[in-house]
mmCIF file with all atom_site columns, C-alpha atoms in Angstrom:
data_model
loop_
_atom_site.group_PDB
_atom_site.id
_atom_site.type_symbol
_atom_site.label_atom_id
_atom_site.label_alt_id
_atom_site.label_comp_id
_atom_site.label_asym_id
_atom_site.label_entity_id
_atom_site.label_seq_id
_atom_site.pdbx_PDB_ins_code
_atom_site.Cartn_x
_atom_site.Cartn_y
_atom_site.Cartn_z
_atom_site.occupancy
_atom_site.B_iso_or_equiv
_atom_site.pdbx_formal_charge
_atom_site.auth_seq_id
_atom_site.auth_comp_id
_atom_site.auth_asym_id
_atom_site.auth_atom_id
_atom_site.pdbx_PDB_model_num
ATOM 1   C CA . MET O 1 1   ? 0.000   0.000  0.000   1.00 69.00 ? 1   MET O CA 1
ATOM 2   C CA . ARG O 1 2   ? 1.294   3.443  -0.946  1.00 80.00 ? 2   ARG O CA 1
ATOM 3   C CA . LYS O 1 3   ? 1.092   6.178  1.662   1.00 88.00 ? 3   LYS O CA 1
ATOM 4   C CA . THR O 1 4   ? -0.189  9.529  0.488   1.00 92.00 ? 4   THR O CA 1
ATOM 5   C CA . LEU O 1 5   ? 0.329   12.915 2.131   1.00 96.00 ? 5   LEU O CA 1
ATOM 6   C CA . VAL O 1 6   ? -2.782  15.074 1.763   1.00 96.00 ? 6   VAL O CA 1
ATOM 7   C CA . ILE O 1 7   ? -2.515  18.742 2.778   1.00 97.00 ? 7   ILE O CA 1
ATOM 8   C CA . TYR O 1 8   ? -5.590  20.850 3.571   1.00 96.00 ? 8   TYR O CA 1
ATOM 9   C CA . LEU O 1 9   ? -5.532  24.583 2.871   1.00 98.00 ? 9   LEU O CA 1
ATOM 10  C CA . VAL O 1 10  ? -8.422  27.038 3.071   1.00 97.00 ? 10  VAL O CA 1
ATOM 11  C CA . CYS O 1 11  ? -8.749  29.150 -0.080  1.00 98.00 ? 11  CYS O CA 1
ATOM 12  C CA . GLU O 1 12  ? -7.138  32.550 0.421   1.00 97.00 ? 12  GLU O CA 1
ATOM 13  C CA . PRO O 1 13  ? -5.032  34.776 -1.836  1.00 97.00 ? 13  PRO O CA 1
ATOM 14  C CA . GLU O 1 14  ? -1.828  33.115 -0.572  1.00 97.00 ? 14  GLU O CA 1
ATOM 15  C CA . THR O 1 15  ? -3.082  29.558 -1.026  1.00 98.00 ? 15  THR O CA 1
ATOM 16  C CA . PRO O 1 16  ? -1.644  28.829 -4.502  1.00 99.00 ? 16  PRO O CA 1
ATOM 17  C CA . ALA O 1 17  ? 1.890   29.630 -3.322  1.00 99.00 ? 17  ALA O CA 1
ATOM 18  C CA . LEU O 1 18  ? 1.382   27.658 -0.103  1.00 98.00 ? 18  LEU O CA 1
ATOM 19  C CA . ALA O 1 19  ? 0.104   24.676 -2.085  1.00 99.00 ? 19  ALA O CA 1
ATOM 20  C CA . ALA O 1 20  ? 3.123   24.825 -4.390  1.00 99.00 ? 20  ALA O CA 1
ATOM 21  C CA . ALA O 1 21  ? 5.441   24.874 -1.368  1.00 99.00 ? 21  ALA O CA 1
ATOM 22  C CA . ALA O 1 22  ? 3.591   21.911 0.150   1.00 99.00 ? 22  ALA O CA 1
ATOM 23  C CA . VAL O 1 23  ? 3.960   19.887 -3.044  1.00 98.00 ? 23  VAL O CA 1
ATOM 24  C CA . GLU O 1 24  ? 7.631   20.820 -3.298  1.00 98.00 ? 24  GLU O CA 1
ATOM 25  C CA . ALA O 1 25  ? 8.031   19.554 0.283   1.00 98.00 ? 25  ALA O CA 1
ATOM 26  C CA . GLY O 1 26  ? 6.371   16.222 -0.527  1.00 97.00 ? 26  GLY O CA 1
ATOM 27  C CA . ALA O 1 27  ? 2.588   16.623 -0.500  1.00 98.00 ? 27  ALA O CA 1
ATOM 28  C CA . ASP O 1 28  ? 0.836   14.238 -2.887  1.00 97.00 ? 28  ASP O CA 1
ATOM 29  C CA . VAL O 1 29  ? -2.655  15.788 -2.851  1.00 97.00 ? 29  VAL O CA 1
ATOM 30  C CA . ILE O 1 30  ? -3.959  19.258 -2.016  1.00 98.00 ? 30  ILE O CA 1
ATOM 31  C CA . GLU O 1 31  ? -7.410  19.691 -0.503  1.00 97.00 ? 31  GLU O CA 1
ATOM 32  C CA . LEU O 1 32  ? -8.712  23.216 -1.011  1.00 98.00 ? 32  LEU O CA 1
ATOM 33  C CA . GLY O 1 33  ? -11.242 24.191 1.610   1.00 96.00 ? 33  GLY O CA 1
ATOM 34  C CA . PHE O 1 34  ? -13.941 26.458 0.254   1.00 96.00 ? 34  PHE O CA 1
ATOM 35  C CA . PRO O 1 35  ? -14.810 28.516 3.356   1.00 94.00 ? 35  PRO O CA 1
ATOM 36  C CA . PHE O 1 36  ? -18.298 28.173 4.725   1.00 86.00 ? 36  PHE O CA 1
ATOM 37  C CA . SER O 1 37  ? -20.005 30.259 7.399   1.00 83.00 ? 37  SER O CA 1
ATOM 38  C CA . ASP O 1 38  ? -21.154 27.258 9.447   1.00 77.00 ? 38  ASP O CA 1
ATOM 39  C CA . PRO O 1 39  ? -18.504 24.531 9.030   1.00 67.00 ? 39  PRO O CA 1
ATOM 40  C CA . LEU O 1 40  ? -19.981 22.006 11.460  1.00 68.00 ? 40  LEU O CA 1
ATOM 41  C CA . ALA O 1 41  ? -17.794 19.108 10.311  1.00 69.00 ? 41  ALA O CA 1
ATOM 42  C CA . ASP O 1 42  ? -14.598 21.070 10.922  1.00 71.00 ? 42  ASP O CA 1
ATOM 43  C CA . GLY O 1 43  ? -12.659 21.674 14.097  1.00 76.00 ? 43  GLY O CA 1
ATOM 44  C CA . PRO O 1 44  ? -11.835 25.059 15.620  1.00 81.00 ? 44  PRO O CA 1
ATOM 45  C CA . VAL O 1 45  ? -8.684  25.702 13.558  1.00 84.00 ? 45  VAL O CA 1
ATOM 46  C CA . ILE O 1 46  ? -10.445 25.238 10.215  1.00 85.00 ? 46  ILE O CA 1
ATOM 47  C CA . GLN O 1 47  ? -13.485 27.138 11.509  1.00 85.00 ? 47  GLN O CA 1
ATOM 48  C CA . ARG O 1 48  ? -11.267 30.127 12.324  1.00 90.00 ? 48  ARG O CA 1
ATOM 49  C CA . ALA O 1 49  ? -9.475  29.858 8.990   1.00 88.00 ? 49  ALA O CA 1
ATOM 50  C CA . SER O 1 50  ? -12.841 29.833 7.217   1.00 88.00 ? 50  SER O CA 1
ATOM 51  C CA . GLU O 1 51  ? -13.995 32.891 9.158   1.00 90.00 ? 51  GLU O CA 1
ATOM 52  C CA . ARG O 1 52  ? -10.783 34.685 8.230   1.00 93.00 ? 52  ARG O CA 1
ATOM 53  C CA . ALA O 1 53  ? -11.115 33.753 4.551   1.00 92.00 ? 53  ALA O CA 1
ATOM 54  C CA . LEU O 1 54  ? -14.740 34.878 4.422   1.00 91.00 ? 54  LEU O CA 1
ATOM 55  C CA . GLY O 1 55  ? -13.708 38.124 6.107   1.00 94.00 ? 55  GLY O CA 1
ATOM 56  C CA . ARG O 1 56  ? -11.179 38.583 3.312   1.00 95.00 ? 56  ARG O CA 1
ATOM 57  C CA . GLY O 1 57  ? -13.877 38.166 0.656   1.00 95.00 ? 57  GLY O CA 1
ATOM 58  C CA . MET O 1 58  ? -13.217 34.552 -0.320  1.00 96.00 ? 58  MET O CA 1
ATOM 59  C CA . ARG O 1 59  ? -16.619 33.614 -1.701  1.00 96.00 ? 59  ARG O CA 1
ATOM 60  C CA . THR O 1 60  ? -17.241 30.823 -4.201  1.00 97.00 ? 60  THR O CA 1
ATOM 61  C CA . ALA O 1 61  ? -16.159 32.724 -7.331  1.00 97.00 ? 61  ALA O CA 1
ATOM 62  C CA . ARG O 1 62  ? -12.874 33.816 -5.722  1.00 98.00 ? 62  ARG O CA 1
ATOM 63  C CA . CYS O 1 63  ? -12.284 30.290 -4.432  1.00 98.00 ? 63  CYS O CA 1
ATOM 64  C CA . LEU O 1 64  ? -12.709 28.956 -7.963  1.00 98.00 ? 64  LEU O CA 1
ATOM 65  C CA . GLU O 1 65  ? -10.116 31.527 -9.086  1.00 98.00 ? 65  GLU O CA 1
ATOM 66  C CA . CYS O 1 66  ? -7.857  30.272 -6.282  1.00 98.00 ? 66  CYS O CA 1
ATOM 67  C CA . LEU O 1 67  ? -8.359  26.715 -7.540  1.00 98.00 ? 67  LEU O CA 1
ATOM 68  C CA . GLU O 1 68  ? -7.418  27.765 -11.071 1.00 99.00 ? 68  GLU O CA 1
ATOM 69  C CA . ALA O 1 69  ? -4.306  29.617 -9.880  1.00 99.00 ? 69  ALA O CA 1
ATOM 70  C CA . THR O 1 70  ? -3.311  26.628 -7.757  1.00 99.00 ? 70  THR O CA 1
ATOM 71  C CA . ARG O 1 71  ? -3.746  24.276 -10.705 1.00 99.00 ? 71  ARG O CA 1
ATOM 72  C CA . ALA O 1 72  ? -1.491  26.516 -12.819 1.00 98.00 ? 72  ALA O CA 1
ATOM 73  C CA . LEU O 1 73  ? 1.303   26.062 -10.262 1.00 98.00 ? 73  LEU O CA 1
ATOM 74  C CA . LEU O 1 74  ? 0.860   22.368 -9.481  1.00 98.00 ? 74  LEU O CA 1
ATOM 75  C CA . GLY O 1 75  ? 0.748   20.645 -12.844 1.00 94.00 ? 75  GLY O CA 1
ATOM 76  C CA . GLU O 1 76  ? -0.737  17.166 -12.416 1.00 96.00 ? 76  GLU O CA 1
ATOM 77  C CA . THR O 1 77  ? -0.853  17.091 -8.597  1.00 98.00 ? 77  THR O CA 1
ATOM 78  C CA . PRO O 1 78  ? -4.406  16.192 -7.543  1.00 97.00 ? 78  PRO O CA 1
ATOM 79  C CA . ILE O 1 79  ? -6.410  19.122 -6.175  1.00 98.00 ? 79  ILE O CA 1
ATOM 80  C CA . VAL O 1 80  ? -9.656  18.349 -4.372  1.00 97.00 ? 80  VAL O CA 1
ATOM 81  C CA . PRO O 1 81  ? -12.017 21.148 -3.311  1.00 98.00 ? 81  PRO O CA 1
ATOM 82  C CA . MET O 1 82  ? -13.759 20.397 -0.018  1.00 95.00 ? 82  MET O CA 1
ATOM 83  C CA . THR O 1 83  ? -16.986 22.135 0.890   1.00 93.00 ? 83  THR O CA 1
ATOM 84  C CA . TYR O 1 84  ? -20.541 21.794 2.173   1.00 92.00 ? 84  TYR O CA 1
ATOM 85  C CA . ALA O 1 85  ? -23.861 21.053 0.489   1.00 92.00 ? 85  ALA O CA 1
ATOM 86  C CA . ALA O 1 86  ? -25.319 24.503 1.231   1.00 93.00 ? 86  ALA O CA 1
ATOM 87  C CA . LEU O 1 87  ? -22.597 26.159 -0.849  1.00 94.00 ? 87  LEU O CA 1
ATOM 88  C CA . LEU O 1 88  ? -23.357 23.850 -3.776  1.00 94.00 ? 88  LEU O CA 1
ATOM 89  C CA . GLU O 1 89  ? -27.096 24.332 -3.331  1.00 94.00 ? 89  GLU O CA 1
ATOM 90  C CA . ALA O 1 90  ? -26.667 28.114 -3.546  1.00 95.00 ? 90  ALA O CA 1
ATOM 91  C CA . TYR O 1 91  ? -24.233 27.992 -6.469  1.00 96.00 ? 91  TYR O CA 1
ATOM 92  C CA . GLY O 1 92  ? -25.872 25.086 -8.294  1.00 95.00 ? 92  GLY O CA 1
ATOM 93  C CA . TRP O 1 93  ? -24.694 21.484 -7.964  1.00 93.00 ? 93  TRP O CA 1
ATOM 94  C CA . GLU O 1 94  ? -23.972 20.767 -11.609 1.00 93.00 ? 94  GLU O CA 1
ATOM 95  C CA . ARG O 1 95  ? -22.629 24.268 -12.217 1.00 96.00 ? 95  ARG O CA 1
ATOM 96  C CA . PHE O 1 96  ? -20.197 23.942 -9.307  1.00 96.00 ? 96  PHE O CA 1
ATOM 97  C CA . ALA O 1 97  ? -19.001 20.515 -10.441 1.00 95.00 ? 97  ALA O CA 1
ATOM 98  C CA . ALA O 1 98  ? -18.456 21.790 -13.993 1.00 96.00 ? 98  ALA O CA 1
ATOM 99  C CA . ASP O 1 99  ? -16.758 25.028 -12.909 1.00 98.00 ? 99  ASP O CA 1
ATOM 100 C CA . ALA O 1 100 ? -14.484 23.229 -10.437 1.00 98.00 ? 100 ALA O CA 1
ATOM 101 C CA . GLU O 1 101 ? -13.473 20.662 -13.040 1.00 97.00 ? 101 GLU O CA 1
ATOM 102 C CA . ALA O 1 102 ? -12.847 23.383 -15.644 1.00 98.00 ? 102 ALA O CA 1
ATOM 103 C CA . ARG O 1 103 ? -10.531 25.162 -13.189 1.00 98.00 ? 103 ARG O CA 1
ATOM 104 C CA . GLY O 1 104 ? -8.527  22.062 -12.361 1.00 98.00 ? 104 GLY O CA 1
ATOM 105 C CA . ALA O 1 105 ? -10.286 20.052 -9.659  1.00 97.00 ? 105 ALA O CA 1
ATOM 106 C CA . THR O 1 106 ? -9.447  16.371 -9.693  1.00 96.00 ? 106 THR O CA 1
ATOM 107 C CA . SER O 1 107 ? -12.517 15.423 -7.649  1.00 95.00 ? 107 SER O CA 1
ATOM 108 C CA . LEU O 1 108 ? -14.711 16.935 -4.907  1.00 96.00 ? 108 LEU O CA 1
ATOM 109 C CA . ILE O 1 109 ? -15.394 16.360 -1.231  1.00 94.00 ? 109 ILE O CA 1
ATOM 110 C CA . VAL O 1 110 ? -18.787 17.496 0.038   1.00 94.00 ? 110 VAL O CA 1
ATOM 111 C CA . SER O 1 111 ? -18.489 16.712 3.717   1.00 89.00 ? 111 SER O CA 1
ATOM 112 C CA . ASP O 1 112 ? -22.179 16.680 4.603   1.00 89.00 ? 112 ASP O CA 1
ATOM 113 C CA . VAL O 1 113 ? -23.509 14.649 1.670   1.00 88.00 ? 113 VAL O CA 1
ATOM 114 C CA . PRO O 1 114 ? -23.403 10.902 2.334   1.00 86.00 ? 114 PRO O CA 1
ATOM 115 C CA . ALA O 1 115 ? -22.638 8.284  -0.286  1.00 86.00 ? 115 ALA O CA 1
ATOM 116 C CA . GLY O 1 116 ? -25.739 7.461  -2.275  1.00 84.00 ? 116 GLY O CA 1
ATOM 117 C CA . LEU O 1 117 ? -26.982 11.048 -2.468  1.00 86.00 ? 117 LEU O CA 1
ATOM 118 C CA . ARG O 1 118 ? -26.083 13.100 -5.521  1.00 87.00 ? 118 ARG O CA 1
ATOM 119 C CA . PRO O 1 119 ? -24.593 10.109 -7.390  1.00 83.00 ? 119 PRO O CA 1
ATOM 120 C CA . GLU O 1 120 ? -24.093 12.290 -10.474 1.00 81.00 ? 120 GLU O CA 1
ATOM 121 C CA . LEU O 1 121 ? -21.214 14.100 -8.730  1.00 81.00 ? 121 LEU O CA 1
ATOM 122 C CA . ARG O 1 122 ? -17.754 12.587 -9.014  1.00 85.00 ? 122 ARG O CA 1
ATOM 123 C CA . ARG O 1 123 ? -16.562 12.869 -5.436  1.00 89.00 ? 123 ARG O CA 1
ATOM 124 C CA . ILE O 1 124 ? -14.649 11.316 -2.583  1.00 92.00 ? 124 ILE O CA 1
ATOM 125 C CA . HIS O 1 125 ? -16.875 9.852  0.124   1.00 90.00 ? 125 HIS O CA 1
ATOM 126 C CA . LEU O 1 126 ? -16.415 10.168 3.860   1.00 90.00 ? 126 LEU O CA 1
ATOM 127 C CA . VAL O 1 127 ? -16.850 7.194  6.183   1.00 92.00 ? 127 VAL O CA 1
ATOM 128 C CA . ALA O 1 128 ? -16.551 6.785  9.938   1.00 91.00 ? 128 ALA O CA 1
ATOM 129 C CA . PRO O 1 129 ? -15.470 3.936  12.204  1.00 93.00 ? 129 PRO O CA 1
ATOM 130 C CA . THR O 1 130 ? -19.164 3.626  13.063  1.00 94.00 ? 130 THR O CA 1
ATOM 131 C CA . SER O 1 131 ? -20.257 3.250  9.412   1.00 93.00 ? 131 SER O CA 1
ATOM 132 C CA . THR O 1 132 ? -22.182 0.052  8.766   1.00 93.00 ? 132 THR O CA 1
ATOM 133 C CA . ASP O 1 133 ? -20.817 -2.585 6.408   1.00 95.00 ? 133 ASP O CA 1
ATOM 134 C CA . GLU O 1 134 ? -23.587 -1.671 3.965   1.00 94.00 ? 134 GLU O CA 1
ATOM 135 C CA . ARG O 1 135 ? -22.641 2.026  4.084   1.00 92.00 ? 135 ARG O CA 1
ATOM 136 C CA . LEU O 1 136 ? -18.936 1.175  3.654   1.00 93.00 ? 136 LEU O CA 1
ATOM 137 C CA . ARG O 1 137 ? -19.697 -0.973 0.586   1.00 94.00 ? 137 ARG O CA 1
ATOM 138 C CA . LEU O 1 138 ? -21.816 1.795  -0.944  1.00 92.00 ? 138 LEU O CA 1
ATOM 139 C CA . ALA O 1 139 ? -19.150 4.435  -0.286  1.00 93.00 ? 139 ALA O CA 1
ATOM 140 C CA . ALA O 1 140 ? -16.303 2.213  -1.513  1.00 93.00 ? 140 ALA O CA 1
ATOM 141 C CA . GLY O 1 141 ? -18.187 1.316  -4.672  1.00 92.00 ? 141 GLY O CA 1
ATOM 142 C CA . THR O 1 142 ? -18.919 4.899  -5.655  1.00 90.00 ? 142 THR O CA 1
ATOM 143 C CA . THR O 1 143 ? -16.018 6.939  -4.284  1.00 89.00 ? 143 THR O CA 1
ATOM 144 C CA . ASP O 1 144 ? -13.623 8.731  -6.608  1.00 88.00 ? 144 ASP O CA 1
ATOM 145 C CA . GLY O 1 145 ? -10.084 7.766  -5.702  1.00 83.00 ? 145 GLY O CA 1
ATOM 146 C CA . TRP O 1 146 ? -10.141 6.983  -1.997  1.00 84.00 ? 146 TRP O CA 1
ATOM 147 C CA . LEU O 1 147 ? -12.336 6.816  1.084   1.00 88.00 ? 147 LEU O CA 1
ATOM 148 C CA . TYR O 1 148 ? -11.905 9.587  3.611   1.00 87.00 ? 148 TYR O CA 1
ATOM 149 C CA . LEU O 1 149 ? -11.988 8.205  7.159   1.00 88.00 ? 149 LEU O CA 1
ATOM 150 C CA . VAL O 1 150 ? -13.235 10.758 9.675   1.00 85.00 ? 150 VAL O CA 1
#
């Protein structure tokens, strides 16, 4: 089994350069957090980073620009935006998926949408130690790339 180093960065103006430095230092995948005003699945550090980013004007359109700028610096390194369903609901599910892919996203993580919902979206599924065998099979059979254990 190959180990993979995944680095999480909240989208901000400095993020593309930080992502490039992380890849240069050995990161295999970059997760780009699209800040959300009520990030219930995130801990206090990411919550504060999201608040800061939102305070700096990092809304969805600017985060997509950040994704595009990050892609320009990273070549083929996988970049996975991570966000919440409410952001996609407001922006438009299919529109977000298309815009993210056009700007260089490798896949998506939507932390509050379980496997089985929105099957049209190519995304990485989250599972927990408490997930049932049935839920694990569903997530494993439809995930894009890997399962994210939370």
